Tab-separated table of C-alpha atoms in Angstrom:
chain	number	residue	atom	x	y	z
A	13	UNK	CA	0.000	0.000	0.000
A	14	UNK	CA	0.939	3.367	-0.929
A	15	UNK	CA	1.345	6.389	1.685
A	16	UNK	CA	0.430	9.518	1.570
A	17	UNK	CA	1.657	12.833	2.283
A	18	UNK	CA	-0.458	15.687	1.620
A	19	UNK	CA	0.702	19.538	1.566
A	20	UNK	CA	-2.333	21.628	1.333
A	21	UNK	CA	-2.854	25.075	1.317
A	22	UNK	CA	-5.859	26.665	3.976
A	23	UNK	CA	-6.613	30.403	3.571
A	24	UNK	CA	-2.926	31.270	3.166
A	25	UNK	CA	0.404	29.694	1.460
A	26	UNK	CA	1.732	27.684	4.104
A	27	UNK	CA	5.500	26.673	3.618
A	28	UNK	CA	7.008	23.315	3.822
A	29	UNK	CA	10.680	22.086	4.710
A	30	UNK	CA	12.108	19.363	4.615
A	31	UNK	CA	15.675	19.137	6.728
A	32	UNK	CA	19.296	18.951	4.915
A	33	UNK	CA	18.670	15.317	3.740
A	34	UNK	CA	17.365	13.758	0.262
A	35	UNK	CA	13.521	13.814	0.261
A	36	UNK	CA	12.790	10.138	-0.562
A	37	UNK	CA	9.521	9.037	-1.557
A	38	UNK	CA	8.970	5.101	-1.720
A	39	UNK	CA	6.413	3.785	-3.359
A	40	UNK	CA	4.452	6.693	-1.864
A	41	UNK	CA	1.440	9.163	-3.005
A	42	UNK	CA	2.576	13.115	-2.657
A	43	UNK	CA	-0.077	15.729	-3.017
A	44	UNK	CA	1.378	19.483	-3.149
A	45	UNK	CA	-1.670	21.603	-2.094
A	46	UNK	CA	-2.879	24.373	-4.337
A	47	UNK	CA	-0.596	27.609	-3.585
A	48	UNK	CA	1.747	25.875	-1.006
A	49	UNK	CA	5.501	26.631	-0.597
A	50	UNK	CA	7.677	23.608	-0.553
A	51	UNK	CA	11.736	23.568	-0.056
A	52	UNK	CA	13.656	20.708	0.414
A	53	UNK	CA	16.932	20.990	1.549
A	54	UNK	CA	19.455	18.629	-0.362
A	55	UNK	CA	17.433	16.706	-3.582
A	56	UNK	CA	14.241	14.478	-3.950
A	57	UNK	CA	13.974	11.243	-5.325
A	58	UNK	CA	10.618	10.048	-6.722
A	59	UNK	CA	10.777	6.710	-6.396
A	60	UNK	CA	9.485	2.930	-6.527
A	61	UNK	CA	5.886	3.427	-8.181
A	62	UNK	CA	5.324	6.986	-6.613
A	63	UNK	CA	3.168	9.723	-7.161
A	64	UNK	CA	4.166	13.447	-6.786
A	65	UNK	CA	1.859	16.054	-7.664
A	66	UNK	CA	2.184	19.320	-7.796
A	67	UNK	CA	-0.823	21.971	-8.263
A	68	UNK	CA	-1.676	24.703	-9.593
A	69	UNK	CA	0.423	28.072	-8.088
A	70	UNK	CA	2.271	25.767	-5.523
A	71	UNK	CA	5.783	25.838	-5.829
A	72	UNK	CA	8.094	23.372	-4.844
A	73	UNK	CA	12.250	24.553	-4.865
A	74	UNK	CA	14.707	21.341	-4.344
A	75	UNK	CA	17.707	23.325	-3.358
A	76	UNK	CA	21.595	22.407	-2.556
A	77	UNK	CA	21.862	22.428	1.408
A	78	UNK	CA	23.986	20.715	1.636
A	79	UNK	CA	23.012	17.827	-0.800
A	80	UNK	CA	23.057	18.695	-4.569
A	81	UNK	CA	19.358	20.245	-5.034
A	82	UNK	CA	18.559	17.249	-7.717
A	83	UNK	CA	15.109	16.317	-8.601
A	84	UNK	CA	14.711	12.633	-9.704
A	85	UNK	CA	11.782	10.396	-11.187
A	86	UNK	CA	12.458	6.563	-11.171
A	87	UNK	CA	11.062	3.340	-11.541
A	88	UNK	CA	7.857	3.711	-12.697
A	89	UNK	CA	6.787	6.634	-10.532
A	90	UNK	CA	4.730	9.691	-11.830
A	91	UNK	CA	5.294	13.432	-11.704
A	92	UNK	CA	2.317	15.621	-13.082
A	93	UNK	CA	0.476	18.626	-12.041
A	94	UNK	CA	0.839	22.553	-12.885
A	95	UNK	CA	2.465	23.684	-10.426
A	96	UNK	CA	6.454	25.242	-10.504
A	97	UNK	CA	9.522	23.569	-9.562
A	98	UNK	CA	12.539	25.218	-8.941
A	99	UNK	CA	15.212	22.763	-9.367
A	100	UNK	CA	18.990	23.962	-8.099
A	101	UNK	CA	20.813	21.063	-9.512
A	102	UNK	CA	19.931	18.277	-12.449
A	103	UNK	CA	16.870	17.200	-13.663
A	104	UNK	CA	17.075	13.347	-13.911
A	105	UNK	CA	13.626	11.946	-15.083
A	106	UNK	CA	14.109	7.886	-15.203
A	107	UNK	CA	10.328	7.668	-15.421
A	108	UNK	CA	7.326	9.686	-16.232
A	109	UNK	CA	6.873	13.368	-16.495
A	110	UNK	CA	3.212	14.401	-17.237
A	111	UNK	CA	3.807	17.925	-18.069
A	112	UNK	CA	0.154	19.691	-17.505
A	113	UNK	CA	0.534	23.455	-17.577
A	114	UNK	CA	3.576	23.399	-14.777
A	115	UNK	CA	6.987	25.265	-14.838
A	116	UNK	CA	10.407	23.810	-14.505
A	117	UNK	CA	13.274	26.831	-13.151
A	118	UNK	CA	17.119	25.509	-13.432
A	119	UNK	CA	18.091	28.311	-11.151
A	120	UNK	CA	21.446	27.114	-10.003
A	121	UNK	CA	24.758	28.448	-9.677
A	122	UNK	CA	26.471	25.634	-11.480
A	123	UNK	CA	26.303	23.741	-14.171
A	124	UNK	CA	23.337	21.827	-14.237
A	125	UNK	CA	22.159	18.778	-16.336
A	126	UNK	CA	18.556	17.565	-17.921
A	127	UNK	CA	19.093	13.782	-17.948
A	128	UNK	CA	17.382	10.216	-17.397
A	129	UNK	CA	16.529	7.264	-19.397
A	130	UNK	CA	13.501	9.170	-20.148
A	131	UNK	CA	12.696	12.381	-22.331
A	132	UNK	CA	11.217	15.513	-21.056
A	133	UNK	CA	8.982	17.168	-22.363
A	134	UNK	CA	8.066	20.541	-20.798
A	135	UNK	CA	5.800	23.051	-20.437
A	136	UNK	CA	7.284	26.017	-19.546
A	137	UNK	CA	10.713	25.583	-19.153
A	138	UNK	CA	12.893	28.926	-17.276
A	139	UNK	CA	16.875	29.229	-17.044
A	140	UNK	CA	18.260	31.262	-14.553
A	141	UNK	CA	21.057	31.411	-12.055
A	142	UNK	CA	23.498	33.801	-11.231
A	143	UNK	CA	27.031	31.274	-12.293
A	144	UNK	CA	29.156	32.986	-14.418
A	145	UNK	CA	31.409	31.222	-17.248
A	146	UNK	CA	30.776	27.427	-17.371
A	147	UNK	CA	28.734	27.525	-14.356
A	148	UNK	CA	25.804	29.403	-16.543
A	149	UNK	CA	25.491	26.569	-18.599
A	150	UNK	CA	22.214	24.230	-18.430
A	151	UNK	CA	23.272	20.454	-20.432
A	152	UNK	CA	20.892	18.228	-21.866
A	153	UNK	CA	22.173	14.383	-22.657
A	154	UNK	CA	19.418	13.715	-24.243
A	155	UNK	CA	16.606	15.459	-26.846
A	156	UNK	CA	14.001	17.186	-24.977
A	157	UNK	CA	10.834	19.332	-25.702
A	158	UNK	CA	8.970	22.399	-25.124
A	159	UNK	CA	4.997	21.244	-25.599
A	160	UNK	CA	2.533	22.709	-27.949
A	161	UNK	CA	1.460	25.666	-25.862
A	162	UNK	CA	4.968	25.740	-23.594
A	163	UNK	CA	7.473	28.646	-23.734
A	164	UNK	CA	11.634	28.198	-23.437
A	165	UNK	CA	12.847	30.780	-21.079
A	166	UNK	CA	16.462	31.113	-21.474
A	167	UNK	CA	17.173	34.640	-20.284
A	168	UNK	CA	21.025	35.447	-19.600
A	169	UNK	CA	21.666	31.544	-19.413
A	170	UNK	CA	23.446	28.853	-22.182
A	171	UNK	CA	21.264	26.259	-22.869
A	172	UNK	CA	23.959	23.564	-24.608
A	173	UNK	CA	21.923	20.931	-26.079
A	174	UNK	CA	25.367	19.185	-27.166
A	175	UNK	CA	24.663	15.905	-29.583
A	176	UNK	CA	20.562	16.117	-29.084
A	177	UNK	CA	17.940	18.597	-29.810
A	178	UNK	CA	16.049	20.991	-27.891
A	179	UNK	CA	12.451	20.557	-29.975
A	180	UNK	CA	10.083	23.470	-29.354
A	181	UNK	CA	6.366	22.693	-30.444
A	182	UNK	CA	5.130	25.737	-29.800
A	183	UNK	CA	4.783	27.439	-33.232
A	184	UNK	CA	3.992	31.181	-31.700
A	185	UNK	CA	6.455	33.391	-32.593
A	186	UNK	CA	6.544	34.045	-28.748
A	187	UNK	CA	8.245	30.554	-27.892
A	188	UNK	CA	11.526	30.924	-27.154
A	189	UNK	CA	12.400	34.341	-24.976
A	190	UNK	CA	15.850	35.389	-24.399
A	191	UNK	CA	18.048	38.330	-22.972
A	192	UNK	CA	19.454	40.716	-25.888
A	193	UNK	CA	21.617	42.797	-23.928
A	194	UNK	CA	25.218	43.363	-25.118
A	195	UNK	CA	27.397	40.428	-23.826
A	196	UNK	CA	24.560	38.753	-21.652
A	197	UNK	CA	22.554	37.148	-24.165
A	198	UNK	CA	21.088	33.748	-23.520
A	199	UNK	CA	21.806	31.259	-26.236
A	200	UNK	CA	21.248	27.449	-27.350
A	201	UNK	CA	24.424	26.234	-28.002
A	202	UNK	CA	25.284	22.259	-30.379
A	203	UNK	CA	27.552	20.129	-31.668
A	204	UNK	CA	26.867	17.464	-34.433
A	205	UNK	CA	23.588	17.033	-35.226
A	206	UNK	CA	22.563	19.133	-32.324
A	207	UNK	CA	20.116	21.562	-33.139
A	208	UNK	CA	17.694	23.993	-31.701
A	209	UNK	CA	14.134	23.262	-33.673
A	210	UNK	CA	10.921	25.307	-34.016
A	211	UNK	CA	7.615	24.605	-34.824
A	212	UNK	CA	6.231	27.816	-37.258
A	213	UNK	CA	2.836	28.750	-38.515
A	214	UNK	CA	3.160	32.241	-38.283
A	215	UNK	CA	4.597	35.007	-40.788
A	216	UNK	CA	7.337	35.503	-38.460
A	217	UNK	CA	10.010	36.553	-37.139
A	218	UNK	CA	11.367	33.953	-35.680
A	219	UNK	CA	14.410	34.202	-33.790
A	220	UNK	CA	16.629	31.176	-33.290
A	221	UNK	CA	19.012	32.608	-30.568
A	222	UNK	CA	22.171	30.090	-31.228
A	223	UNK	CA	25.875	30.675	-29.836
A	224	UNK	CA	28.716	29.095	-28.770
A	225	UNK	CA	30.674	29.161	-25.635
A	226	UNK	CA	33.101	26.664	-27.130
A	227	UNK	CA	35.953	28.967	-27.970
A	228	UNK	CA	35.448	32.610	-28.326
A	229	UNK	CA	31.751	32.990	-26.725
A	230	UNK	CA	29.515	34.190	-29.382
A	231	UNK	CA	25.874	34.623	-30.060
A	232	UNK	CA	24.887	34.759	-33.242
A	233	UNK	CA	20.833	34.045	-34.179
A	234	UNK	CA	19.304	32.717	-37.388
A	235	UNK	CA	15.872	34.548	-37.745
A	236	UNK	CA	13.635	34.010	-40.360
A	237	UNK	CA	10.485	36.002	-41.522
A	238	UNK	CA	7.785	35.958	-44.101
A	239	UNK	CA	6.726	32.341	-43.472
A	240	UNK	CA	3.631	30.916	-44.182
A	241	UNK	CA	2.246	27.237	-43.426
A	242	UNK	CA	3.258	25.029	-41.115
A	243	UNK	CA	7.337	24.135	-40.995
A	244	UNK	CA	9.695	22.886	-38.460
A	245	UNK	CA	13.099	24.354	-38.945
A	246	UNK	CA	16.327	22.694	-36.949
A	247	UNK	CA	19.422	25.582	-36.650
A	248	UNK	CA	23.000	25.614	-35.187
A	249	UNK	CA	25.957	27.790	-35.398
A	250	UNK	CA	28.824	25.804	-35.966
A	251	UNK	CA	31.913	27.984	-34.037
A	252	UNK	CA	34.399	27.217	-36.173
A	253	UNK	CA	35.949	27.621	-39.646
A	254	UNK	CA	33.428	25.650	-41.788
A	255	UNK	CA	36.831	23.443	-43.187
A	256	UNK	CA	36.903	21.730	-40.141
A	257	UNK	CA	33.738	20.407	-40.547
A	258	UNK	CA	34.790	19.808	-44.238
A	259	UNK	CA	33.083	22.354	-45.869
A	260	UNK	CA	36.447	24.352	-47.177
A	261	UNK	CA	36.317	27.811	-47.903
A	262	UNK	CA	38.281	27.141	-50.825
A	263	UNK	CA	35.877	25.411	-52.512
A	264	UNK	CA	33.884	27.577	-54.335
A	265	UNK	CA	31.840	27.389	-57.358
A	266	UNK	CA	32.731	29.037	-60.677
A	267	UNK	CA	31.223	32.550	-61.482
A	268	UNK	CA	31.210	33.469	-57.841
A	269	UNK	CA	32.418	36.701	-56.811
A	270	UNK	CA	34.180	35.442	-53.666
A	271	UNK	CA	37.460	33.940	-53.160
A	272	UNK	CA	38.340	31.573	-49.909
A	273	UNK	CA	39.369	35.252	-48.045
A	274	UNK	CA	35.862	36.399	-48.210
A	275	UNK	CA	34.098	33.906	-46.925
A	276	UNK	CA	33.296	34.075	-42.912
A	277	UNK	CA	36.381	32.222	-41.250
A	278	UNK	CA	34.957	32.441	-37.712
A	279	UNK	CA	31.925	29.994	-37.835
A	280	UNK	CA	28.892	29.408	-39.995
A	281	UNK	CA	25.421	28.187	-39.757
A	282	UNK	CA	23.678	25.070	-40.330
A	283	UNK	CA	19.611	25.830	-40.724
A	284	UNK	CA	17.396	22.992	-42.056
A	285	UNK	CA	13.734	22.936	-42.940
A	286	UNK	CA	12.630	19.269	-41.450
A	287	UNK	CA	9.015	19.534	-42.147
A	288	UNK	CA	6.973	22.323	-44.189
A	289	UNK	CA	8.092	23.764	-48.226
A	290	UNK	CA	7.667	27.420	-47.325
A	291	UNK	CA	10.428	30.001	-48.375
A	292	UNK	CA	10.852	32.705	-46.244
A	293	UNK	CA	13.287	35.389	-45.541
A	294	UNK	CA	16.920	34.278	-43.894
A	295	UNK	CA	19.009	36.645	-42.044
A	296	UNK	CA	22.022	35.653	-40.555
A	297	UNK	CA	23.869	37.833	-37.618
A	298	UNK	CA	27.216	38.880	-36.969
A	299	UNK	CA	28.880	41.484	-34.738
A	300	UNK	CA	31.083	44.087	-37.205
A	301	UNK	CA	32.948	45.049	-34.318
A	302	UNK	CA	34.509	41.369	-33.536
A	303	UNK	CA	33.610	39.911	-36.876
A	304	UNK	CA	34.535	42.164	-39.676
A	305	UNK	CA	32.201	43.489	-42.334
A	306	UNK	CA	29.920	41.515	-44.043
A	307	UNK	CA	28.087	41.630	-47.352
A	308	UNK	CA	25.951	38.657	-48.368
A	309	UNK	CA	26.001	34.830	-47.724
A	310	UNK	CA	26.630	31.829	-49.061
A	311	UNK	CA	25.117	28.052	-49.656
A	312	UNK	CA	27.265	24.655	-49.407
A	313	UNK	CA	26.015	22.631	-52.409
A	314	UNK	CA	26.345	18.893	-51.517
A	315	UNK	CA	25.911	17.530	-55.239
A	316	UNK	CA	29.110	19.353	-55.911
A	317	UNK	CA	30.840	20.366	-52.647
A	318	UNK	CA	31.168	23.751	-52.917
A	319	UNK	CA	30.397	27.191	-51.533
A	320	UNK	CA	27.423	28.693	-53.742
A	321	UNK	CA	26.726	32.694	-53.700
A	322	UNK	CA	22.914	33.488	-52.506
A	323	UNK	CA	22.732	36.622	-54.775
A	324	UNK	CA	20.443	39.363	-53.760
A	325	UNK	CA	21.206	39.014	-50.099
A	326	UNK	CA	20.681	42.752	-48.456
A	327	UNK	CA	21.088	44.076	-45.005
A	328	UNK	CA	18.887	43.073	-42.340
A	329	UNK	CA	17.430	43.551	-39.023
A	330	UNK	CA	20.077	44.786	-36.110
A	331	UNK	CA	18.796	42.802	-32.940
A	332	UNK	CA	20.936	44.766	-30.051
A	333	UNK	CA	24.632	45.406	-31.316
A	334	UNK	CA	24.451	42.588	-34.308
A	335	UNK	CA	24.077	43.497	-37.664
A	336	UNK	CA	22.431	40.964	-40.409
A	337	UNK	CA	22.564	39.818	-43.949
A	338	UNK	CA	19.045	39.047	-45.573
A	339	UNK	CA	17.809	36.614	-48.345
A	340	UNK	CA	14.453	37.477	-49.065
A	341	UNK	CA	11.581	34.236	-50.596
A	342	UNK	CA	14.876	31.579	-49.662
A	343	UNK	CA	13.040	27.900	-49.785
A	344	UNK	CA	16.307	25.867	-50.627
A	345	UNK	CA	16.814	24.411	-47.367
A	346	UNK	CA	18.198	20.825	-48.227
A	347	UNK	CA	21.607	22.389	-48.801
A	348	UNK	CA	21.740	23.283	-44.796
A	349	UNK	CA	25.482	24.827	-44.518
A	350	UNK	CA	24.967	29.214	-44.804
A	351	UNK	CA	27.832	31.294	-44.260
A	352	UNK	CA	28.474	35.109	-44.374
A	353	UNK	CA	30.633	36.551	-47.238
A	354	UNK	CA	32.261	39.837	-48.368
A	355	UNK	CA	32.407	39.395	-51.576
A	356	UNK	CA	30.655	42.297	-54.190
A	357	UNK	CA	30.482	41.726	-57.548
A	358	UNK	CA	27.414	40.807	-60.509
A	359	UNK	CA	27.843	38.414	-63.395
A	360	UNK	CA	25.560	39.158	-66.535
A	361	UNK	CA	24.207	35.952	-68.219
A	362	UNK	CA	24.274	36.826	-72.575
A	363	UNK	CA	21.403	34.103	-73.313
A	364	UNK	CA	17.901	32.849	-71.566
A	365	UNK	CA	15.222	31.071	-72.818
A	366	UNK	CA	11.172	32.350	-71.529
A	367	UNK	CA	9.613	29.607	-72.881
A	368	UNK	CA	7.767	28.730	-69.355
A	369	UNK	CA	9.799	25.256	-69.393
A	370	UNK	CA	10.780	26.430	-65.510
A	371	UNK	CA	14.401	26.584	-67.008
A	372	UNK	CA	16.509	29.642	-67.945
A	373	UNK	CA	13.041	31.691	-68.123
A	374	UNK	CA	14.502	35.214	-67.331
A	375	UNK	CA	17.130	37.603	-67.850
A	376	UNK	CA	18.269	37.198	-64.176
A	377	UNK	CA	21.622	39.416	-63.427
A	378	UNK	CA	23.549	37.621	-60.236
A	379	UNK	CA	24.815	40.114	-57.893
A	380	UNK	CA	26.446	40.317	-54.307
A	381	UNK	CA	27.048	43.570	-52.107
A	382	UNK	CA	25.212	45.800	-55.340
A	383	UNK	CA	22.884	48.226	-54.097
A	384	UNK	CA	21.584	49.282	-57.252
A	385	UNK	CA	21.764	48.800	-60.846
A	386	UNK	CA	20.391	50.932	-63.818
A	387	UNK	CA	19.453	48.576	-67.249
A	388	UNK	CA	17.738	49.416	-70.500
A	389	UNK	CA	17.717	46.936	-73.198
A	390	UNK	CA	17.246	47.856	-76.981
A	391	UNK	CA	15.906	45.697	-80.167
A	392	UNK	CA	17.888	45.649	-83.431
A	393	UNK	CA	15.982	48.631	-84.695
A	394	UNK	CA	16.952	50.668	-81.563
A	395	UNK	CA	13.419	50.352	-80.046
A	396	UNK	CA	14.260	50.082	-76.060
A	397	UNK	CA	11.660	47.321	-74.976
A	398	UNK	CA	12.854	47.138	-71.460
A	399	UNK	CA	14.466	49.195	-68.674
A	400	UNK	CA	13.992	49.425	-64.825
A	401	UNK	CA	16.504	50.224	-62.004
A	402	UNK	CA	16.368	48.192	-58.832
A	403	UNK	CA	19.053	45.594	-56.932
A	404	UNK	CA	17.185	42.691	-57.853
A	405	UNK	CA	16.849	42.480	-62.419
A	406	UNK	CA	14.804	39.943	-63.816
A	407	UNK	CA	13.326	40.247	-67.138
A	408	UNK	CA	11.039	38.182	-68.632
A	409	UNK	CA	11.302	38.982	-72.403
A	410	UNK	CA	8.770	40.782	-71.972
A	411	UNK	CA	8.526	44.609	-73.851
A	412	UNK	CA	7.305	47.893	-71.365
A	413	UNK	CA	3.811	47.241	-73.179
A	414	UNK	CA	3.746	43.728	-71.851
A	415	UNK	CA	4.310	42.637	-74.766
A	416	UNK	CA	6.254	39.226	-75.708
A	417	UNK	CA	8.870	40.322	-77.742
A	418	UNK	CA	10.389	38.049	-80.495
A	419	UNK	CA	13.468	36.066	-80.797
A	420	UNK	CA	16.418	37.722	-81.260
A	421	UNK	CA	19.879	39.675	-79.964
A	422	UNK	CA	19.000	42.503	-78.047
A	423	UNK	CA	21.447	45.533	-76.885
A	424	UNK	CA	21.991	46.198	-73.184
A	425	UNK	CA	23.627	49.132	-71.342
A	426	UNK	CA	24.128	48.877	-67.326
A	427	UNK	CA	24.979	50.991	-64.256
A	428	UNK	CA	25.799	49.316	-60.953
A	429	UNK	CA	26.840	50.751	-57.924
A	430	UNK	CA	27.625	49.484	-54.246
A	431	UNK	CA	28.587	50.979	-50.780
A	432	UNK	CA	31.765	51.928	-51.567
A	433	UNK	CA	32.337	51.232	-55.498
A	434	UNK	CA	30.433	53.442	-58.760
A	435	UNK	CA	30.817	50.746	-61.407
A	436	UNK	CA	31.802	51.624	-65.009
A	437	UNK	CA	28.990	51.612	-67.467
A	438	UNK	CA	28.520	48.025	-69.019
A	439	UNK	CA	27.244	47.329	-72.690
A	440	UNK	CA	26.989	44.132	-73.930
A	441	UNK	CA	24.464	41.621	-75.901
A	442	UNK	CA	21.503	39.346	-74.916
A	443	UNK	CA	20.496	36.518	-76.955
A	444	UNK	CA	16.790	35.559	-76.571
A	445	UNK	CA	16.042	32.242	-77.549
A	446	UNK	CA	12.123	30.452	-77.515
């Protein structure tokens, strides 16, 4: 037979404490009254078959006096109810974790450790502490979750999630919260196939606040924007030069306008779509202070191993000191590898095809770091059947009457210019072929 041990709550939050030893419930039922106050003074161990439950607005804090403040489930025993736990040490769950509308707080000063045989999945789940350096760090060793409705709270804190994945299933916008200020941001850090992943259904943004304390400690977010549908995107920032996770910088595919020295030597991002087809807007962040200067970004092609300019990437959002680099409508997300570039330059194709075969159907002119360019395009009888001035050319062979105009060579002159650079009038020929 069970026993029972009930904390309830008359007329007032009444406060119960247990001494400095483990809390150890055996095969045992423990009811947390509605609005109590529970500490107990050196870890609890749910154990044997038991079950702890913890209601609404009562809080229960397992804190490190002078036992590590470690909250375990085990063998078969059940923790549920909406209630908060503040949890000063690790989180093992061995068992089962029923969720309901509660909130977990890893408020130690150390580092501190979700664990278990079992995954997590959370409601709410807080980070916060005080522990500066490694001892700010909260460490999963396995995947976990953030439910449907939940929010992650990471604040000034690292959440690493190492080799696993922090899943958040909570497509709001509003899911994952973070500090922004200057050199106190709170980050998910990974390794491998670590990843921080988000549920979306919104138009955005969505902020994916990754970093690294592996090395130089940076934070540097993935947001995207403009989404619509329902998509699941997995991101980490990879804190090192992208060759060392054999993605060279020398490798880079012809016609680019970068060389190896352009391209972000500092770390790089990995962002992959896992569920959903929906292009959307990418910005990655740097800091120009620590960083350098940065112009547009780049795409590591798998089919051919090498670094692939995203032309048409503009300046972004600024999200506290960081600057970004923006692709707007970006929906190639198979190729997962994105790193920032300096490179400026524009490369005018001399032949296209707008025959609606979904190949070669525009006049598209590639460009990186261009902030505007000037074209008009002339027929043979020095009719001009096209001209427009904006970053971004396409044209689909069509004439300024909307008109399709016939095959044919056609006569183009174009103006660029950048930042820092006027470019020299260009001239040159288009071949239009049906």
């Amino acid at each position: 037979m069970k026993k029972s041990f009930l904390l309830l709550t008359v007329c007032f939050a009444s406060q119960f404490a247990v001494g400095q030893t483990v809390f150890y419930s055996n095969n045992a039922e423990v009811f947390v009254g509605n609005g109590a106050v529970v500490q107990i003074n050196g870890g609890a161990v749910i154990d044997n078959s038991s079950t702890f439950t913890n209601s609404q607005d009562a809080t229960v804090t397992i804190a490190t006096n002078p036992d590590p403040g470690t909250f375990t489930i085990s063998n078969g025993s059940v923790v549920k109810g909406s209630g908060t736990y503040r949890v000063e040490q690790d989180w093992i769950n061995n068992a089962f974790f029923v969720q309901n509308n509660s909130t977990v707080e890893l408020n130690g000063d150390r580092v501190q450790y979700i664990s278990g045989s079992s995954v997590t999945k959370f409601h709410n789940l807080t980070l916060t502490g005080s522990g500066s350096g490694t001892d700010r760090v909260k460490s999963q060793t396995l995947d976990s979750y953030i439910d449907s409705t939940g929010v992650l709270t990471l604040n000034d804190r690292e959440l690493a999630t190492n080799l696993f994945s922090m899943n958040v299933l909570n497509p709001s916008a509003l899911a994952v919260v973070n500090s922004t200020t200057s050199g106190t941001e709170g980050f998910v850090s990974s390794l491998g196939n670590g990843r921080l992943t988000r549920n979306t259904n919104e138009n955005g943004p969505y902020l994916f606040p990754v970093g690294s304390s592996d090395g130089t400690l940076r934070y540097r977010p993935i947001e995207l924007d403009r989404l619509s549908g329902s998509n699941t995107f997995a991101v980490r920032m990879a804190n090192v030069d992208a060759g060392t996770e054999s993605r060279s910088r020398s490798q880079i595919e012809q016609f680019s306008f970068c060389d190896d020295s352009k391209l972000n030597e500092k770390y790089f991002h990995y962002v992959t779509r896992t569920a959903g087809s929906t292009s959307g807007d990418l910005s990655v962040f740097f800091d120009e202070a620590n960083d350098g200067n940065y112009l547009g970004c780049a795409q590591w092609m798998t089919e051919n191993l090498k670094w692939k300019d995203m032309d048409h990437v503009k300046e972004g959002t600024t999200v506290a000191s960081l600057n970004s680099m923006k692709r707007g409508g970006w929906s190639d997300f198979t190729n997962d590898a994105f790193i920032l570039t300096n490179c400026e330059g524009l490369y005018v194709p001399n032949v296209f095809t707008p025959n609606n075969d979904g190949s070669n159907d525009v006049f598209h002119i590639r460009n990186e770091g261009i902030d505007q360019i000037h074209i008009q395009i002339w027929d043979r009888w020095g009719l001009k059947v096209f001209e427009a001035s904006d970053p971004e050319i396409a044209w689909d062979g069509r004439s300024m009457a909307g008109v399709q105009v016939s095959d044919g060579t056609y006569y183009y002159i174009l103006k660029a210019r950048s930042a820092t650079t006027e470019y020299p009038e260009m001239t040159g020929y288009i071949t239009l072929v049906k």
